[in-house]
PDB file of C-alpha atoms in Angstrom:
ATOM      1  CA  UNK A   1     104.095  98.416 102.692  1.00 95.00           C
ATOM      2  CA  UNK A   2     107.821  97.539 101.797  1.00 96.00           C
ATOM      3  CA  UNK A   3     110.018  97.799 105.171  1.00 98.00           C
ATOM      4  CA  UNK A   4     112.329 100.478 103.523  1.00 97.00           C
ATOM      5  CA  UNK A   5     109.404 103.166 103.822  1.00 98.00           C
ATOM      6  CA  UNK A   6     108.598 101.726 107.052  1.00 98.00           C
ATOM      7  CA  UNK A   7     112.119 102.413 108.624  1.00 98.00           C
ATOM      8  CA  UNK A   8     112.015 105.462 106.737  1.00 98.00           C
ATOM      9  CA  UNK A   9     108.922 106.788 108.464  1.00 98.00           C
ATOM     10  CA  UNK A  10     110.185 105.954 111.766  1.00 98.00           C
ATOM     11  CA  UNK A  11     113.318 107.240 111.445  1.00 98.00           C
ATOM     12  CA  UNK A  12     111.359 110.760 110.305  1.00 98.00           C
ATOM     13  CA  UNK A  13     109.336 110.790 113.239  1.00 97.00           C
ATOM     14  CA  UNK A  14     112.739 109.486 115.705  1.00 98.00           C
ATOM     15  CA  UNK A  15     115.539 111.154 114.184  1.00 97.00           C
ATOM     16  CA  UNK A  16     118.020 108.504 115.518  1.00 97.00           C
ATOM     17  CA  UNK A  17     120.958 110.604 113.740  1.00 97.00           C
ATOM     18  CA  UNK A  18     120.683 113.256 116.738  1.00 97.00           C
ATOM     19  CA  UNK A  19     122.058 110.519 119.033  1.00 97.00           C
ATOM     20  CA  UNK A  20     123.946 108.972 117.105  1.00 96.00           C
ATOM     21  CA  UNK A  21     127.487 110.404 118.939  1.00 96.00           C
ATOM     22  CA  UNK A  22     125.675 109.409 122.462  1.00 97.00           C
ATOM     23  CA  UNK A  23     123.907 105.831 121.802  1.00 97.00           C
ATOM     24  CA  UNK A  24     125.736 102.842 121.064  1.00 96.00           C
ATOM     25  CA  UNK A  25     122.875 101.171 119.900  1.00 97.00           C
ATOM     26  CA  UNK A  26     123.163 100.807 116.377  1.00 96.00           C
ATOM     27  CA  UNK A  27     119.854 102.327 115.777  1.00 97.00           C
ATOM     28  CA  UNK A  28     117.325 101.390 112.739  1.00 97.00           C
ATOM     29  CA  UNK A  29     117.608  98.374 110.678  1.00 97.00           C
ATOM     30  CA  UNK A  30     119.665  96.058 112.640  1.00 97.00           C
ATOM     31  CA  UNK A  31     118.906  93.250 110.222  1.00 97.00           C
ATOM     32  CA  UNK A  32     116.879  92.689 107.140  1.00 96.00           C
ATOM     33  CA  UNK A  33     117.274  92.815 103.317  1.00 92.00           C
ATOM     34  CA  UNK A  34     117.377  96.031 101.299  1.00 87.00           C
ATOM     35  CA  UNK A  35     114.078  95.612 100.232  1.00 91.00           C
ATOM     36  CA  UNK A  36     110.490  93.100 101.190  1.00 93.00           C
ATOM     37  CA  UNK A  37     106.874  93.659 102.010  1.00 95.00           C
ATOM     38  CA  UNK A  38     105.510  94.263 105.457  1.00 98.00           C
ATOM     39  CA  UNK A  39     102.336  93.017 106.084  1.00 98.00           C
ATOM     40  CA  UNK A  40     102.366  92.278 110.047  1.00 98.00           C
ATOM     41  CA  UNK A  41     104.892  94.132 112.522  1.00 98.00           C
ATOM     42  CA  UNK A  42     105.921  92.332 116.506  1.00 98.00           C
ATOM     43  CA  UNK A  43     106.698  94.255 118.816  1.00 98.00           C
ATOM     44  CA  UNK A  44     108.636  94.111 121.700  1.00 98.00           C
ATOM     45  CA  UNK A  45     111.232  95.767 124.409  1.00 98.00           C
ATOM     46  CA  UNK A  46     114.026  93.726 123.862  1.00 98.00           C
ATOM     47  CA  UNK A  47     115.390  91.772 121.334  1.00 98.00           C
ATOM     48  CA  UNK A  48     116.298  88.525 122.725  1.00 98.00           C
ATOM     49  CA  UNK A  49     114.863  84.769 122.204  1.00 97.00           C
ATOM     50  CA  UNK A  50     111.585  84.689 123.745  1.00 98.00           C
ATOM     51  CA  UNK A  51     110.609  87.657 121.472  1.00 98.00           C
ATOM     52  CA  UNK A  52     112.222  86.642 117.989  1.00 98.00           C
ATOM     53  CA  UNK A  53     110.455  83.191 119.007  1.00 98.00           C
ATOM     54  CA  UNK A  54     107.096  84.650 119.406  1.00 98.00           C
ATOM     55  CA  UNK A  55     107.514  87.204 116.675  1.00 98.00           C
ATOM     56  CA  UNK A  56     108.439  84.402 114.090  1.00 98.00           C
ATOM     57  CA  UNK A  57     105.455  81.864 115.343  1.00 98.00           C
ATOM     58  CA  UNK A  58     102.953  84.975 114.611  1.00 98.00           C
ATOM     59  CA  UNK A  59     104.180  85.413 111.509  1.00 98.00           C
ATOM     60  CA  UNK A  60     105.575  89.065 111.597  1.00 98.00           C
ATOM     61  CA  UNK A  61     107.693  90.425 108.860  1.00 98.00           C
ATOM     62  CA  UNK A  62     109.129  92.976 110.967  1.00 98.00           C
ATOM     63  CA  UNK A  63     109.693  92.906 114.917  1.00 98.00           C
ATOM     64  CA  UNK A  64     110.521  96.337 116.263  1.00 98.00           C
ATOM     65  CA  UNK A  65     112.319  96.353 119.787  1.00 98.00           C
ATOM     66  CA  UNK A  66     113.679  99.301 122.136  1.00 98.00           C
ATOM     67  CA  UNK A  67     116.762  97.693 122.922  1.00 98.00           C
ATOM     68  CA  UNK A  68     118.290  95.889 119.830  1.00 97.00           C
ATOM     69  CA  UNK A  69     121.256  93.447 118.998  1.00 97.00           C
ATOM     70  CA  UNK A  70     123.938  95.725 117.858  1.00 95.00           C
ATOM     71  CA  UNK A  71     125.626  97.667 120.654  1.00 94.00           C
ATOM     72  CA  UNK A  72     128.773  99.242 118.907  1.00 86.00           C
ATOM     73  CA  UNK A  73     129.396  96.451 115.873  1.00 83.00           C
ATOM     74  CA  UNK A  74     128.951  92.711 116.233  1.00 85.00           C
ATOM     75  CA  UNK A  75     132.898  91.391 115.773  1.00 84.00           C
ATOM     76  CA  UNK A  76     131.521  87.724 115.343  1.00 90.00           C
ATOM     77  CA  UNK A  77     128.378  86.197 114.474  1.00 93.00           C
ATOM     78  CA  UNK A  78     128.707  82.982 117.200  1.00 94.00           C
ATOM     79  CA  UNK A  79     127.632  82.016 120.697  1.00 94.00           C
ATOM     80  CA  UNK A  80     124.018  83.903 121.963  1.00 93.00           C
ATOM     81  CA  UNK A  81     124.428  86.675 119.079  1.00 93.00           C
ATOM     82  CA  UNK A  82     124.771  83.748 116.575  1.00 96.00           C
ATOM     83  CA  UNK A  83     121.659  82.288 118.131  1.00 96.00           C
ATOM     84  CA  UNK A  84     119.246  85.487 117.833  1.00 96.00           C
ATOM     85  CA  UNK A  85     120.192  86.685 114.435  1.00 97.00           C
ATOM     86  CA  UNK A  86     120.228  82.913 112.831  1.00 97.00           C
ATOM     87  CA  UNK A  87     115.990  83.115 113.015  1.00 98.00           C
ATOM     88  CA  UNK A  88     115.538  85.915 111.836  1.00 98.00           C
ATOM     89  CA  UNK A  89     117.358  85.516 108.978  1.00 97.00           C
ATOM     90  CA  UNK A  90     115.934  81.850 108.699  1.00 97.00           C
ATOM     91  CA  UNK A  91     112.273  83.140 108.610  1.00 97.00           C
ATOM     92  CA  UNK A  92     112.823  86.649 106.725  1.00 97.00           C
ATOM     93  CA  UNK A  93     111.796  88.121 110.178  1.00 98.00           C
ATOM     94  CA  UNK A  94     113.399  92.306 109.764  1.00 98.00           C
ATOM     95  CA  UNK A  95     114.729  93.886 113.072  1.00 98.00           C
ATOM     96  CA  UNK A  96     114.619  97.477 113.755  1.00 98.00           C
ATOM     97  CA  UNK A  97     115.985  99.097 117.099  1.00 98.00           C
ATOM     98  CA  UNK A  98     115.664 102.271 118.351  1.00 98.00           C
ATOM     99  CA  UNK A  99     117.118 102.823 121.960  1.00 98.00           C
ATOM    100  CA  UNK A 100     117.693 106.334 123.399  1.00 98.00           C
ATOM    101  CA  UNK A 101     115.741 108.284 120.162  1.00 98.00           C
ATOM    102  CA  UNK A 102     112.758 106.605 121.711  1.00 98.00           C
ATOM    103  CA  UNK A 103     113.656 107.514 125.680  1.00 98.00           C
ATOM    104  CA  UNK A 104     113.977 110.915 124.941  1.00 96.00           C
ATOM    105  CA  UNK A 105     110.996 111.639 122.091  1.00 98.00           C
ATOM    106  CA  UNK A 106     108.503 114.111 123.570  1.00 97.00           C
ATOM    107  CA  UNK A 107     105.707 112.494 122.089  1.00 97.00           C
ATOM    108  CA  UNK A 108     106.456 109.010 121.307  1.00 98.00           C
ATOM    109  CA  UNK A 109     108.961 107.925 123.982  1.00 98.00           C
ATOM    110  CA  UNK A 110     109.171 106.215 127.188  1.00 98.00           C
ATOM    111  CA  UNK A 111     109.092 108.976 129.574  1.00 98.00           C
ATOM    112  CA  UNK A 112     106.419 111.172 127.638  1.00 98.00           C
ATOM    113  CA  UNK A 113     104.414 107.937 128.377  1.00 98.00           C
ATOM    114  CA  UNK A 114     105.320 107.377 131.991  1.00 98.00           C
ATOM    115  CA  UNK A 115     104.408 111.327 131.868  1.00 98.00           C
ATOM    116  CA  UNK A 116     101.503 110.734 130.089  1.00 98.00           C
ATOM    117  CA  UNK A 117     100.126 108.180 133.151  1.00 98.00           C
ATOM    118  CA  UNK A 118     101.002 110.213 135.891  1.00 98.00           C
ATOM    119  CA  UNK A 119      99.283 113.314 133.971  1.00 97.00           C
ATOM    120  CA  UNK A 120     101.904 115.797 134.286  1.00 98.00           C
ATOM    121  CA  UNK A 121     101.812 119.310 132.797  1.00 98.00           C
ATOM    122  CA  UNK A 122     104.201 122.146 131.693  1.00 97.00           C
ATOM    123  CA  UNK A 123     106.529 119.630 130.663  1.00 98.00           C
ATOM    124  CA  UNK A 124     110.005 120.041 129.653  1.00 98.00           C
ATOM    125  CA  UNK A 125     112.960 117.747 128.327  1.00 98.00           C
ATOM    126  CA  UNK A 126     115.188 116.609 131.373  1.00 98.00           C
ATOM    127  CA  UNK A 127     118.081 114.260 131.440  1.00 98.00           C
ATOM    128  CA  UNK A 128     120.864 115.948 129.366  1.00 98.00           C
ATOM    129  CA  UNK A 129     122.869 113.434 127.315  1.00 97.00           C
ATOM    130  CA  UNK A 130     125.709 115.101 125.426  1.00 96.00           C
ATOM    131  CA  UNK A 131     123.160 117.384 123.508  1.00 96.00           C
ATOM    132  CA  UNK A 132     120.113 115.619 123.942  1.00 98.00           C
ATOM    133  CA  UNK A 133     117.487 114.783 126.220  1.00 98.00           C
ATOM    134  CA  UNK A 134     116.252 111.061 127.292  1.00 98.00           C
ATOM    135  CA  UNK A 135     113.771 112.216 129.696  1.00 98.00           C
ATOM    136  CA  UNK A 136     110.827 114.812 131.062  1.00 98.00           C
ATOM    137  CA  UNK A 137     109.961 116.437 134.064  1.00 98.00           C
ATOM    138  CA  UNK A 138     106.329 118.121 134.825  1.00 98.00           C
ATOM    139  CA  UNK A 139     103.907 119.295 137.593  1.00 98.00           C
ATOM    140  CA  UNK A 140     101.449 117.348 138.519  1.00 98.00           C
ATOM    141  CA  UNK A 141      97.963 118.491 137.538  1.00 94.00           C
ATOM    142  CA  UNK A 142      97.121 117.665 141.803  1.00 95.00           C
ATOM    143  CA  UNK A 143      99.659 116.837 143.975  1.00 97.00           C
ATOM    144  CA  UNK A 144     100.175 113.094 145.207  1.00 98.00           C
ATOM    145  CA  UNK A 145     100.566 111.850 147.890  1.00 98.00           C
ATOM    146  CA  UNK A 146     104.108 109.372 148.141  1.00 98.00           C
ATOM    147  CA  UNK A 147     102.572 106.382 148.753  1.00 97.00           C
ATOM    148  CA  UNK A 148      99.361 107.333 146.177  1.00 97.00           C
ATOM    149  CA  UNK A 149     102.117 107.767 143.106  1.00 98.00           C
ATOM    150  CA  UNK A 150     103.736 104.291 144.584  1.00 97.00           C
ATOM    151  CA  UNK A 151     100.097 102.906 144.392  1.00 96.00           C
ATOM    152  CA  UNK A 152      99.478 104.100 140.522  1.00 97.00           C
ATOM    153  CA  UNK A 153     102.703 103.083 139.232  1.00 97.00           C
ATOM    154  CA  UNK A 154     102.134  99.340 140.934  1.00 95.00           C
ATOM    155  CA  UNK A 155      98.636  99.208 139.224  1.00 95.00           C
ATOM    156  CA  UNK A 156      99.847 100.665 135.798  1.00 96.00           C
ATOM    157  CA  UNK A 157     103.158  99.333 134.964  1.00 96.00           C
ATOM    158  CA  UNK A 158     103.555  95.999 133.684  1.00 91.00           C
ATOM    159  CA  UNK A 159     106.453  95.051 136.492  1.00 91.00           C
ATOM    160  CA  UNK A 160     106.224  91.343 136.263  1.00 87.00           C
ATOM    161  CA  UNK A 161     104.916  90.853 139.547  1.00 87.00           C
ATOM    162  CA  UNK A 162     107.691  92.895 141.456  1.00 87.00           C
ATOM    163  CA  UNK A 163     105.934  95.377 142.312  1.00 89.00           C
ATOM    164  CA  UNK A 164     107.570  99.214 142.499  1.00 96.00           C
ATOM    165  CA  UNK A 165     110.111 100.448 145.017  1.00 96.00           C
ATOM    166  CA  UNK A 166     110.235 103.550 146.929  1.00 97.00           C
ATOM    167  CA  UNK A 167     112.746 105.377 148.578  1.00 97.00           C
ATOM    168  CA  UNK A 168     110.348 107.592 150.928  1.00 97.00           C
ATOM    169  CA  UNK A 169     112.388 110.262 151.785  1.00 98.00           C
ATOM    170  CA  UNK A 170     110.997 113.346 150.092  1.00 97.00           C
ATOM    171  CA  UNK A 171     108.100 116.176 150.861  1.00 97.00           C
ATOM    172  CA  UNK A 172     104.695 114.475 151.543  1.00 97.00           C
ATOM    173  CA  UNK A 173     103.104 116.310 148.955  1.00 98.00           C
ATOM    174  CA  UNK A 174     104.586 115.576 145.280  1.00 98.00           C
ATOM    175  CA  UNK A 175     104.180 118.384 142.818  1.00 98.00           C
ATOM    176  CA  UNK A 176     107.220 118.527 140.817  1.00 98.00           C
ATOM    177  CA  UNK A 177     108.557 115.064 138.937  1.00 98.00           C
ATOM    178  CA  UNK A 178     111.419 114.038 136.737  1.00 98.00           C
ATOM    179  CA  UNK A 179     111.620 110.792 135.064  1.00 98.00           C
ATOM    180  CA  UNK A 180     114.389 108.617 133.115  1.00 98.00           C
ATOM    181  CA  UNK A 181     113.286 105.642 132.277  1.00 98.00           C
ATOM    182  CA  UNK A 182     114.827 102.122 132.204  1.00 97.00           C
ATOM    183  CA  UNK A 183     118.454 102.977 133.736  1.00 97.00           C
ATOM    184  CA  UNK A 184     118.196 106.377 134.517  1.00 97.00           C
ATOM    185  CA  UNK A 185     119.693 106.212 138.410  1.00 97.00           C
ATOM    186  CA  UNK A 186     122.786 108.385 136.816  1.00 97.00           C
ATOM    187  CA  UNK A 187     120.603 111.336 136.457  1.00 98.00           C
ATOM    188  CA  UNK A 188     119.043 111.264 140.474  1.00 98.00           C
ATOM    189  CA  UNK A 189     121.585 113.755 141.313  1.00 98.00           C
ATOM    190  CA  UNK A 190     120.209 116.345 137.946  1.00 98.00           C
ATOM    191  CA  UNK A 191     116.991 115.334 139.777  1.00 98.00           C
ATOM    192  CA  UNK A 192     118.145 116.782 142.784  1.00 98.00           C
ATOM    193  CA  UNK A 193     119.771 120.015 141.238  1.00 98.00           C
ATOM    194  CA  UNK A 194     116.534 120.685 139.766  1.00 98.00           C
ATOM    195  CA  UNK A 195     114.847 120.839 143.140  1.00 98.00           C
ATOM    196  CA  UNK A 196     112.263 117.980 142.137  1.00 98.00           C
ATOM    197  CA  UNK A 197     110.040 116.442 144.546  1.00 98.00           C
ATOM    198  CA  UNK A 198     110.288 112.581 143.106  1.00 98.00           C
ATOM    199  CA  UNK A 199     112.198 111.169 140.735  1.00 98.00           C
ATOM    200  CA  UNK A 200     110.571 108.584 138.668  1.00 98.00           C
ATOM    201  CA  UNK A 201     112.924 105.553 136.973  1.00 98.00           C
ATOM    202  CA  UNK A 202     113.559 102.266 135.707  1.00 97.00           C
ATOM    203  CA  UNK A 203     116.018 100.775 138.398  1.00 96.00           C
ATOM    204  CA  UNK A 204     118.809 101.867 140.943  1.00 94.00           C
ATOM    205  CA  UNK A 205     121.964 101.619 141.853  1.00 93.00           C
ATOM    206  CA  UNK A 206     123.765 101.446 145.294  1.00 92.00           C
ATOM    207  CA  UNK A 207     124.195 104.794 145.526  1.00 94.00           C
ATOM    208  CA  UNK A 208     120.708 105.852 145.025  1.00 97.00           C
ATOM    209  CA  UNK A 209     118.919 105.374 148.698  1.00 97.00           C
ATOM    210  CA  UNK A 210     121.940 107.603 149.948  1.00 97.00           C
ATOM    211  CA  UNK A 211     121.531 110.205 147.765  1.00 97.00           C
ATOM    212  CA  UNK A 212     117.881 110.199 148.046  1.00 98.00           C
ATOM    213  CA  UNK A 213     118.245 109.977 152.241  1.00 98.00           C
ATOM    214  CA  UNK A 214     120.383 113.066 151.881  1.00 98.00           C
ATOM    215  CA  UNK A 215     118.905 115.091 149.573  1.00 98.00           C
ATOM    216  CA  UNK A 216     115.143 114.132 150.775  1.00 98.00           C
ATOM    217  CA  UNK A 217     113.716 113.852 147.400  1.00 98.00           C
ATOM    218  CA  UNK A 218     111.455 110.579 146.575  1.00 98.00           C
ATOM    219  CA  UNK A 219     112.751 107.855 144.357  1.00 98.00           C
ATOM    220  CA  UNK A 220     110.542 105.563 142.405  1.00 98.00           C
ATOM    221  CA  UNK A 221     112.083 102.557 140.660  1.00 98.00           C
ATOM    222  CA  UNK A 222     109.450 100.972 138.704  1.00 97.00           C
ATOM    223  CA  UNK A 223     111.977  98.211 136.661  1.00 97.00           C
ATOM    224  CA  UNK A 224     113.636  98.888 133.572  1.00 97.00           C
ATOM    225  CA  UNK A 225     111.585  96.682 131.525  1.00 97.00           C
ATOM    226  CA  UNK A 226     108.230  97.917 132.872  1.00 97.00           C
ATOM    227  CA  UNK A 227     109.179 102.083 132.339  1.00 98.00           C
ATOM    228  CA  UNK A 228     110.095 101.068 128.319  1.00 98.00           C
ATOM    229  CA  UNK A 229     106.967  99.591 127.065  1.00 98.00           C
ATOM    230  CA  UNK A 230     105.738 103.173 126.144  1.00 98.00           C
ATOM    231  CA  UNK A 231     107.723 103.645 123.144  1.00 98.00           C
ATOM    232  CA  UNK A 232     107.348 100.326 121.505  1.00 98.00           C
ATOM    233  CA  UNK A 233     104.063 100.683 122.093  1.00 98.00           C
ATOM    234  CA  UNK A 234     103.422 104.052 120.581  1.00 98.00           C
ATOM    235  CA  UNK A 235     105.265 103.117 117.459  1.00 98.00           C
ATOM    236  CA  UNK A 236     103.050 100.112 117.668  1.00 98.00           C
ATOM    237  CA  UNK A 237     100.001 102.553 117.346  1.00 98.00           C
ATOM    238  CA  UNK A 238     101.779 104.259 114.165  1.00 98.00           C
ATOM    239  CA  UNK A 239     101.938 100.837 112.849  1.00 98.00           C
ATOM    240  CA  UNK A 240      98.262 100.629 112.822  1.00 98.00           C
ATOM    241  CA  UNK A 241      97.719 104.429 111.468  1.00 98.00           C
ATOM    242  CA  UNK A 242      99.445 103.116 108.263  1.00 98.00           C
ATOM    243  CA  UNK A 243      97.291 100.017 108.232  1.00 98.00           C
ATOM    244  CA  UNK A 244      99.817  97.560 108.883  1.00 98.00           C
ATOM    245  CA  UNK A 245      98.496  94.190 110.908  1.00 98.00           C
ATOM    246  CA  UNK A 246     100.971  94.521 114.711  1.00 98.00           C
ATOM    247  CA  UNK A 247     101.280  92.171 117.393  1.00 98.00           C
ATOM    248  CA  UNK A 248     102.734  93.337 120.603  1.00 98.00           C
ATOM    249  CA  UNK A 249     105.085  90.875 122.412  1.00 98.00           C
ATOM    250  CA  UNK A 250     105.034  91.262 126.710  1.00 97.00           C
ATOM    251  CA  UNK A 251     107.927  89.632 128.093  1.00 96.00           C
ATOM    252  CA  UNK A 252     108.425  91.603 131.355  1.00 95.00           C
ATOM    253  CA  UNK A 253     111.972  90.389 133.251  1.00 94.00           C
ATOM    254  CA  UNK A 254     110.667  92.067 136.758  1.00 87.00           C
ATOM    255  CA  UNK A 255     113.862  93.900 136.478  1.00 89.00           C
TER     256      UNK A 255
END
């Protein structure tokens, strides 16, 4: 498949341009020629050594990442940006980014996954960004216990080892849940608003265990890295639908 029709058919199923006034990733093709073949596509969270390394030794054509190398223009090509882009270039490896499309899709995104594991129903966007969405919120199909949603996120996410914190200061019996993956602690207080019972993100910020002490909701903060391996992963599984060879690249931070 040439890698124009393969950006075009994510794009299609992403729509990127609906962010495009809230993301500063510069989502899409981030680098690549106007036209090539695509025979094997990498993919991976974030664009960064490790992963252009590992995409380039398996011989990919295209690596596909959630958070990319262009955040609002690249001035000068020196130092580490300089040192990721040279490679790719080097060994015809295509990058393609796609940041808060792919947080927000109801399908294919990062929260619908994290959704997806804890098996929530009557879903709904959540996490208003300008005039989108980056996250859901749902009912659980039975209520969990606190430490029993602790206990599944631990034993499902891919944290690196570093395991999945909880602020324990919500009802004992967790029906209603919001989540924002990867750096979502701006949108506790929405959380909160909304009357939720937990709130389900990537990681926190100081302010977080106050606002969960006083408000008595649950936080769970399950790493940024290990809430965003959804979406790359589901646009890994379109990959194979159009019969295109994919490697997936797990570098987890424990962040």
């Amino acid at each position: 498949m040439d890698l124009p029709t393969v950006c075009e058919r994510y794009d299609e199923r992403l729509s990127p341009g609906e962010y495009a006034d809230v993301d500063a990733s510069a989502n899409g093709l981030q680098v690549g020629p106007d036209e090539g073949d695509v025979e094997t596509v990498a993919f991976a969270v974030d664009a960064a050594g490790a992963t252009i390394d590992a995409a380039v030794e398996r011989g990919a054509d295209l690596l596909v990442v959630h958070h990319g190398l262009s955040w609002g223009g690249i001035d000068r090509v020196t130092g580490l940006d300089y040192d990721r882009i040279a490679p790719l270039v080097e060994h015809d490896l295509a990058l393609y980014a796609m940041h808060l499309p792919l947080d927000g899709h109801d399908d294919l995104g990062n929260a619908a996954g994290v959704a997806d594991l804890l098996e929530l129903e009557a879903r709904e966007p959540f996490g208003e960004i300008g005039p989108v969405t980056i996250g859901q919120r749902g009912r659980a199909a039975e209520p969990f216990a606190p430490d029993e949603l602790a206990t599944l996120l631990e034993s499902e996410l891919d944290t690196g080892g570093e395991g999945v914190q909880h602020f324990d200061f919500g009802p004992d019996e967790i029906e209603d849940v919001a989540v924002v993956t990867g750096g979502g602690a701006d949108w506790l207080e929405d959380a909160i608003d909304a009357g939720v019972d937990a709130f389900v993100t990537g990681e926190g910020k100081g302010k977080v265990y106050h606002q969960a002490r006083d408000a008595g909701v649950n936080v769970f903060l399950g790493g940024h890295y290990a809430t965003e391996t959804f979406g790359v992963r589901a646009l890994q599984d379109l990959a194979e639908e159009w019969g295109l060879e994919t490697t997936y690249v797990d570098h987890p931070t424990g962040l």
